[in-house]
PDB file of C-alpha atoms and ligand atoms in Angstrom:
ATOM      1  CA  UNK A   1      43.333  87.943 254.590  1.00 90.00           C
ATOM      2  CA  UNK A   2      42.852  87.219 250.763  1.00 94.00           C
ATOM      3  CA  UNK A   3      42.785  90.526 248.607  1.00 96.00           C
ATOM      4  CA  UNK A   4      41.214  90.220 245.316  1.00 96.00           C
ATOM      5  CA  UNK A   5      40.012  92.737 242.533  1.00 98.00           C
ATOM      6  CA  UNK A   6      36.758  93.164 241.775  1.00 98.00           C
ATOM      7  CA  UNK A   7      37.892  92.322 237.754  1.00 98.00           C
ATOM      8  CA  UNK A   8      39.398  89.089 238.794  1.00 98.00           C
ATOM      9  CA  UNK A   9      36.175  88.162 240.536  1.00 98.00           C
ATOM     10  CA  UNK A  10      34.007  89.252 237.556  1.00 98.00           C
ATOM     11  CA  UNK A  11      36.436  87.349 235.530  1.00 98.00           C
ATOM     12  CA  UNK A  12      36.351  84.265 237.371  1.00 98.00           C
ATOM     13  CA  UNK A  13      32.426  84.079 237.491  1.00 98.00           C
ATOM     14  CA  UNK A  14      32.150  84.998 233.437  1.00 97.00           C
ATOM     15  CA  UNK A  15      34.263  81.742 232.934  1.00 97.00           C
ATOM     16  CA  UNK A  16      32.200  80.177 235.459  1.00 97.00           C
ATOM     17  CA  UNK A  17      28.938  81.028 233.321  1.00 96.00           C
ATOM     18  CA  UNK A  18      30.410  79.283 230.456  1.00 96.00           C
ATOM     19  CA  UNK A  19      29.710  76.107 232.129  1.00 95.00           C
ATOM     20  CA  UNK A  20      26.744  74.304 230.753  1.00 93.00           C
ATOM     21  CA  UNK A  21      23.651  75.098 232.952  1.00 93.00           C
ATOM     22  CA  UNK A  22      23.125  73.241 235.944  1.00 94.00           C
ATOM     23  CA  UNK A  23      26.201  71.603 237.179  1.00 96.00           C
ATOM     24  CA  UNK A  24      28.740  72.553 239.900  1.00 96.00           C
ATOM     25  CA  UNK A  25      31.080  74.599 238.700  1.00 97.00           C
ATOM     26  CA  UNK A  26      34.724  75.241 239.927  1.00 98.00           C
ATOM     27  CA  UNK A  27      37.878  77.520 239.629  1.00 98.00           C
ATOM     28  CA  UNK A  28      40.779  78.147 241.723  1.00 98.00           C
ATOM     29  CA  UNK A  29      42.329  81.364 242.829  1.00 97.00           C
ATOM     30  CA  UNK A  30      46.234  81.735 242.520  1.00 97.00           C
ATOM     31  CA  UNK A  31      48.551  84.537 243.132  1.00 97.00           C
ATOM     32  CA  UNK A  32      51.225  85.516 245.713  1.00 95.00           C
ATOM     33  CA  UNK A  33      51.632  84.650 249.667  1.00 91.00           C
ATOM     34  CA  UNK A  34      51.972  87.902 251.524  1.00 88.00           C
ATOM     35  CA  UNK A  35      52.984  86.069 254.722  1.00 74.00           C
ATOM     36  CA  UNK A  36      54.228  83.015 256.420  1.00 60.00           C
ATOM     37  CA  UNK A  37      52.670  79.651 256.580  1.00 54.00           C
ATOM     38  CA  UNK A  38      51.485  81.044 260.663  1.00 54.00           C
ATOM     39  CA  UNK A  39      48.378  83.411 258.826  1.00 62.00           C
ATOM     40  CA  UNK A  40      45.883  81.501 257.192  1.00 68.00           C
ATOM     41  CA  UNK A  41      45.226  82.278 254.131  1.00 66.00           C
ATOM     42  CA  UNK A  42      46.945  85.524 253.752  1.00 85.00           C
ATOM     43  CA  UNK A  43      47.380  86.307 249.784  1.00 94.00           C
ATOM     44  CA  UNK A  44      46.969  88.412 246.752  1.00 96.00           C
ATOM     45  CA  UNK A  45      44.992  86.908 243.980  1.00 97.00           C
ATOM     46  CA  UNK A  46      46.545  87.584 240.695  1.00 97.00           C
ATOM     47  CA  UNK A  47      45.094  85.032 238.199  1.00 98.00           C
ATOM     48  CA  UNK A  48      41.963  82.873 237.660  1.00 98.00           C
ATOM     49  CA  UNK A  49      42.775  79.189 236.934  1.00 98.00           C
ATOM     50  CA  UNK A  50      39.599  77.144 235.646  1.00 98.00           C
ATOM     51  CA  UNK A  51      40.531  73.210 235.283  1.00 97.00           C
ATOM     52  CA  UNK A  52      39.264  71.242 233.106  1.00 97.00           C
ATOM     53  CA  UNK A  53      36.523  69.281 235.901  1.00 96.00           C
ATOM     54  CA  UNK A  54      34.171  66.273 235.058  1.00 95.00           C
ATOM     55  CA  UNK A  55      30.804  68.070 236.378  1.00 95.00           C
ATOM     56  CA  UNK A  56      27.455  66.962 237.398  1.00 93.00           C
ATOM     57  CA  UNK A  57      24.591  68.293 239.175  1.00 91.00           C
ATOM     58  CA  UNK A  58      25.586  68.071 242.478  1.00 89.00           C
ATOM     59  CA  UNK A  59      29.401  67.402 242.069  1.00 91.00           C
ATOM     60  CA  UNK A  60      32.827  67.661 240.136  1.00 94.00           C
ATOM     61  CA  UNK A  61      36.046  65.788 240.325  1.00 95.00           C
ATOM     62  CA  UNK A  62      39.307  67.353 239.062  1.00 95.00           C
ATOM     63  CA  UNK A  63      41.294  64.367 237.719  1.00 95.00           C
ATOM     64  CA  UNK A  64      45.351  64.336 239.036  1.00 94.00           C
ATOM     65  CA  UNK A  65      46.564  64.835 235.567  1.00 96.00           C
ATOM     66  CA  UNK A  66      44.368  67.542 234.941  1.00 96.00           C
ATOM     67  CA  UNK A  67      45.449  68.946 238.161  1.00 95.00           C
ATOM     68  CA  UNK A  68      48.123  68.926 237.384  1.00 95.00           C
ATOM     69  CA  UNK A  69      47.820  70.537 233.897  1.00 96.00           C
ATOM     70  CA  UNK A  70      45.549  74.026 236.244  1.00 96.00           C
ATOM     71  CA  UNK A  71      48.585  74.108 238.486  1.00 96.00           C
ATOM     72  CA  UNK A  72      51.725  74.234 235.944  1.00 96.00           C
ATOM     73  CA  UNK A  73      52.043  77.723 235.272  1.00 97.00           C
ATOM     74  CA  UNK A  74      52.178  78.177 239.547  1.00 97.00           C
ATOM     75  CA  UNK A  75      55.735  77.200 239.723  1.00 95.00           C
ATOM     76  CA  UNK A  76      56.465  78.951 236.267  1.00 95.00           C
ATOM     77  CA  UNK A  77      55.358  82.145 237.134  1.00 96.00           C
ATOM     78  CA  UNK A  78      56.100  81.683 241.012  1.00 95.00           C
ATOM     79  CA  UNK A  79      52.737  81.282 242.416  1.00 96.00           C
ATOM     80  CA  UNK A  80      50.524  79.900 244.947  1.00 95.00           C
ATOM     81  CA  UNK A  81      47.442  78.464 245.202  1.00 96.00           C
ATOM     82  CA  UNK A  82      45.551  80.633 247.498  1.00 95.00           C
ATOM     83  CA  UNK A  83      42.149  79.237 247.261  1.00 96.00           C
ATOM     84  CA  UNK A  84      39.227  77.318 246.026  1.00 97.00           C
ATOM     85  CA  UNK A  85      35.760  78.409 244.648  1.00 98.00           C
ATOM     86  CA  UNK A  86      32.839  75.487 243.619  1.00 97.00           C
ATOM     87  CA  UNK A  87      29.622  76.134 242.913  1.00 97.00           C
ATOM     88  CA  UNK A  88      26.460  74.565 244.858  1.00 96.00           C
ATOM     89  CA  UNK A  89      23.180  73.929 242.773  1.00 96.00           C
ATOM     90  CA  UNK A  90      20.840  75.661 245.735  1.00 95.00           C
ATOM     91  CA  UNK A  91      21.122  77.967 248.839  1.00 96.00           C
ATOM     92  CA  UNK A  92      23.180  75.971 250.934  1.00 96.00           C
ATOM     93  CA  UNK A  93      26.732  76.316 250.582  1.00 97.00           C
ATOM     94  CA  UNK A  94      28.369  74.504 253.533  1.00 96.00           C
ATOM     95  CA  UNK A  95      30.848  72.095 253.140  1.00 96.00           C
ATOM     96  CA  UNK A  96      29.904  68.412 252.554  1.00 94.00           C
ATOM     97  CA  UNK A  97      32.368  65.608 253.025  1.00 93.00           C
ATOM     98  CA  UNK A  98      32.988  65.148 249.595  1.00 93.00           C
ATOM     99  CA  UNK A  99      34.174  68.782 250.022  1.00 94.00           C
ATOM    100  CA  UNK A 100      36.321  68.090 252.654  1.00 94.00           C
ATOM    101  CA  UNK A 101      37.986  65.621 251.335  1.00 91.00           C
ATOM    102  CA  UNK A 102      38.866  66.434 247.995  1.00 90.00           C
ATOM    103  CA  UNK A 103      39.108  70.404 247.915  1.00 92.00           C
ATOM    104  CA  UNK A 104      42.677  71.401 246.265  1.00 93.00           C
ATOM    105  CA  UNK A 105      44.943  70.771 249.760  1.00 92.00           C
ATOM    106  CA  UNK A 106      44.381  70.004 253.430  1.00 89.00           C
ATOM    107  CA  UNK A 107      46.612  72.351 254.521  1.00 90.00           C
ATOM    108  CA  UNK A 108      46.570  74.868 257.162  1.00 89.00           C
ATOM    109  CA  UNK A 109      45.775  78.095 255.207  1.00 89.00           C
ATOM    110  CA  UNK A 110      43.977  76.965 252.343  1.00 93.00           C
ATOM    111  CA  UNK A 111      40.592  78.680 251.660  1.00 95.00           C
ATOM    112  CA  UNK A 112      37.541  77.197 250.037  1.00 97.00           C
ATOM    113  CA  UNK A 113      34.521  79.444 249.059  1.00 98.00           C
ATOM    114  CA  UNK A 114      31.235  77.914 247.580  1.00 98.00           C
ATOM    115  CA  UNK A 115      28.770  79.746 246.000  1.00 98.00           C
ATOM    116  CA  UNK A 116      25.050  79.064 245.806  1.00 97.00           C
ATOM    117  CA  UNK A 117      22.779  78.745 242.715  1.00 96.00           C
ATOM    118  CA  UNK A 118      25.878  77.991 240.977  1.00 96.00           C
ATOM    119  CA  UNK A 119      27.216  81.323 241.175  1.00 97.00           C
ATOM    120  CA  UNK A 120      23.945  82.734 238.800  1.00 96.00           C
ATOM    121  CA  UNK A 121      23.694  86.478 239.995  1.00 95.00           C
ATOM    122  CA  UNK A 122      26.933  87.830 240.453  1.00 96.00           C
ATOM    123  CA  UNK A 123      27.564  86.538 243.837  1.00 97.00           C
ATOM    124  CA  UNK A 124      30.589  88.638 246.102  1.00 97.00           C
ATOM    125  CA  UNK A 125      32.885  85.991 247.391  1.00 96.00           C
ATOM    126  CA  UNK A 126      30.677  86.393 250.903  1.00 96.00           C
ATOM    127  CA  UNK A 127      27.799  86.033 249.588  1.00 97.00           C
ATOM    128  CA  UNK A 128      28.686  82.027 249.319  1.00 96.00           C
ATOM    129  CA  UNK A 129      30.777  80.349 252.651  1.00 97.00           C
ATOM    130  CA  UNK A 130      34.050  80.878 253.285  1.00 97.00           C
ATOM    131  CA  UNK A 131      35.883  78.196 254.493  1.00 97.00           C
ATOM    132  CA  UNK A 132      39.040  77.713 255.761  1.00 95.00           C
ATOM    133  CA  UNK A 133      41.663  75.170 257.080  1.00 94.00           C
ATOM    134  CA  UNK A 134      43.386  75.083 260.165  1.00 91.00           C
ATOM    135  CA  UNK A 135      45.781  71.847 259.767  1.00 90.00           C
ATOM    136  CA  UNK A 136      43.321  70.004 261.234  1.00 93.00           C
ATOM    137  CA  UNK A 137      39.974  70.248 259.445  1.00 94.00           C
ATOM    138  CA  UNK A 138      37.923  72.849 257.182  1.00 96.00           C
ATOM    139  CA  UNK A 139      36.078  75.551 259.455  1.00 95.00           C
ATOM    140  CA  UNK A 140      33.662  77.262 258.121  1.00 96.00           C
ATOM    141  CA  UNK A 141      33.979  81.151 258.524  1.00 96.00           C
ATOM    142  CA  UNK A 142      30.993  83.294 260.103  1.00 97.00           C
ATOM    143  CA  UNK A 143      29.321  86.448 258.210  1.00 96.00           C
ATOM    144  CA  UNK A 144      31.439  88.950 259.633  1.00 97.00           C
ATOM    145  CA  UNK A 145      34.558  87.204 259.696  1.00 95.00           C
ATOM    146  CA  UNK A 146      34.630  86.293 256.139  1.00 96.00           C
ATOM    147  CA  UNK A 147      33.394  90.255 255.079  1.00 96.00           C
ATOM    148  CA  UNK A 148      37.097  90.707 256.834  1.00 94.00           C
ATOM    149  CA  UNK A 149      38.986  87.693 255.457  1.00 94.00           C
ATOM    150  CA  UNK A 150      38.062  88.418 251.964  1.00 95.00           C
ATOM    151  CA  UNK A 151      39.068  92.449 250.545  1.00 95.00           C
ATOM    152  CA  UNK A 152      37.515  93.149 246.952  1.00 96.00           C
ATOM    153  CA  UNK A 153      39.218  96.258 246.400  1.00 97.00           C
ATOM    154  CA  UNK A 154      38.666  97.841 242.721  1.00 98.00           C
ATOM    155  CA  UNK A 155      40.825  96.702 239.768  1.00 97.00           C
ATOM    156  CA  UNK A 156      40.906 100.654 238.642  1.00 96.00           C
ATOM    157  CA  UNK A 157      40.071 104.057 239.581  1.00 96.00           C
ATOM    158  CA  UNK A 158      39.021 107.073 237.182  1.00 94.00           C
ATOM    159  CA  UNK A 159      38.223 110.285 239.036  1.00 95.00           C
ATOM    160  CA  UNK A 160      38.519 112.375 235.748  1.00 93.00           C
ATOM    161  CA  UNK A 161      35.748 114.071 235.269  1.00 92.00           C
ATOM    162  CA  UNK A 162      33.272 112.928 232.617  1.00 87.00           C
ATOM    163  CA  UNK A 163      33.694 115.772 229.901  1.00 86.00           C
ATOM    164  CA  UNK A 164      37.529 115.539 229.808  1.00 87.00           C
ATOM    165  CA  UNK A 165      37.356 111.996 228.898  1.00 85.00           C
ATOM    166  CA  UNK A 166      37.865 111.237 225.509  1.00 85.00           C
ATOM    167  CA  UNK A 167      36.053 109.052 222.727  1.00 81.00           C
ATOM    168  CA  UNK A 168      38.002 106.312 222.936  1.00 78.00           C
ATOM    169  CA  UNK A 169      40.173 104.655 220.466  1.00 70.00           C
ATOM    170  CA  UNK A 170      43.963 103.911 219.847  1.00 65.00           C
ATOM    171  CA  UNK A 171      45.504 105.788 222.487  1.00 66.00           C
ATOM    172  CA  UNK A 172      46.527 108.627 221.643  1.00 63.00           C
ATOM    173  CA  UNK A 173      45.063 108.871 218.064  1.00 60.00           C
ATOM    174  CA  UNK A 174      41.519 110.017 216.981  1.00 58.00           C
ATOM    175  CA  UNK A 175      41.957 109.503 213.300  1.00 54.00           C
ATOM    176  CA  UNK A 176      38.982 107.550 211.886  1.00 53.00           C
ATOM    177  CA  UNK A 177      41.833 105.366 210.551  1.00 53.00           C
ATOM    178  CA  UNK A 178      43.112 104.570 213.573  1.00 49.00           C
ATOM    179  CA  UNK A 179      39.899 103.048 214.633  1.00 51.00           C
ATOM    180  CA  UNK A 180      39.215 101.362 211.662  1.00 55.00           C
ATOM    181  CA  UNK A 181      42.909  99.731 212.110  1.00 57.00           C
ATOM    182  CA  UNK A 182      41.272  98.926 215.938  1.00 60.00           C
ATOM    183  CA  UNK A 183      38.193  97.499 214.444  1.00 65.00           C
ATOM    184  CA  UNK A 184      35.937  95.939 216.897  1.00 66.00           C
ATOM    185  CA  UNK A 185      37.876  96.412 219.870  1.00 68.00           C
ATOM    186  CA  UNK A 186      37.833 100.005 219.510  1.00 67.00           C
ATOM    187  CA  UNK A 187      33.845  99.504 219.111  1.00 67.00           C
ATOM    188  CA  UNK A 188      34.014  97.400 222.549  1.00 68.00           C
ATOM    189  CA  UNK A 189      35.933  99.071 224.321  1.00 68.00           C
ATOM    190  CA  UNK A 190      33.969 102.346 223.541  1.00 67.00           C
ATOM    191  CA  UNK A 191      30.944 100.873 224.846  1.00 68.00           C
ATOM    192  CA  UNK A 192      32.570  99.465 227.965  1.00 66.00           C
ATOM    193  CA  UNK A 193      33.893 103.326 228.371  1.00 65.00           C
ATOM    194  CA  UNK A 194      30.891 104.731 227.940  1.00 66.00           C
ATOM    195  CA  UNK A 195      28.832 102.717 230.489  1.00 56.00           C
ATOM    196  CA  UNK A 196      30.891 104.605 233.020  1.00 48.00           C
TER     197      UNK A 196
HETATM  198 ZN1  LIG B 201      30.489  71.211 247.272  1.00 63.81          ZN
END
């Protein structure tokens, strides 16, 4: 099972809309192994890594070096690559050989999700194909068992009710000079409050 917050998600497909339009797009889940190498793909995502990838329409190619480069703060901050997710310019998001072949590892346990219409929409991670390897090839994960491979569980939780939630600002401080000092973030992050 690979657990993921719904932020890290939302994260990953922002950076993914910074693409320019209309060519595959790819980043790569890392994070920490929850068990042996005996459950596939069993993980807690924990950062977004987007390489740099020479895109196209209906490809990319992640250079060694610059695989290298997306994978150096893994060891640093002791991390694992848990998965892969590419974009696909239309509806179909199985794998194709090109996929197979050159998708982060061949390893038993690694996890490769595509998206379709290159992730435009605010796709859920099952709303693409979830594949997975078994050591011996990529298998490609039905409906319902990819709803219970992947868990999007929420990044926070705020039961307070709505009137005993402050304006925000600095924490702590409602001085108008405080959120001057704050400047735009306080302005942000007011709006991003507020929307709750
Ligand atoms: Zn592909």
């Amino acid at each position: 099972m690979l657990t993921l917050s719904d932020a890290t998600w939302k994260q990953m497909l922002a950076m993914m809309a910074t693409s320019r339009p209309g060519v595959e797009r790819v980043a790569y889940l890392d994070g920490v192994r929850t068990a042996d190498g005996t459950s596939l793909g069993m993980g807690i995502v924990t950062t977004v890594s987007v390489p740099y990838a020479v895109q196209s329409a209906g490809h990319f190619t992640v250079s060694a070096e610059e695989m290298s480069r997306a994978g150096a703060h893994l060891r640093r901050h002791g991390l694992v690559r848990l998965a892969q997710v590419h974009t696909h310019p239309g509806h179909d998001t199985r794998h194709s050989p090109t996929d197979d072949q050159s998708a982060y590892s061949g390893k038993a346990g690694a996890v490769s999700i595509v998206l379709p219409w290159h992730a435009a929409g605010g796709p859920s991670p099952t709303d693409g194909t979830v594949h997975v390897h078994d050591g011996h090839g990529w298998r490609q994960l039905s409906q319902t068992d990819a709803e219970a491979f992947i868990r999007v569980i929420p990044a926070t939780v705020d039961t307070r009710p709505a009137a005993l939630i402050a304006p925000a600002g600095q924490p702590g401080i409602r001085s108008s000079r405080g959120r001057r000092r704050w400047g735009p973030w306080a302005t942000i992050w007011a709006h991003v409050t507020r929307r709750r």
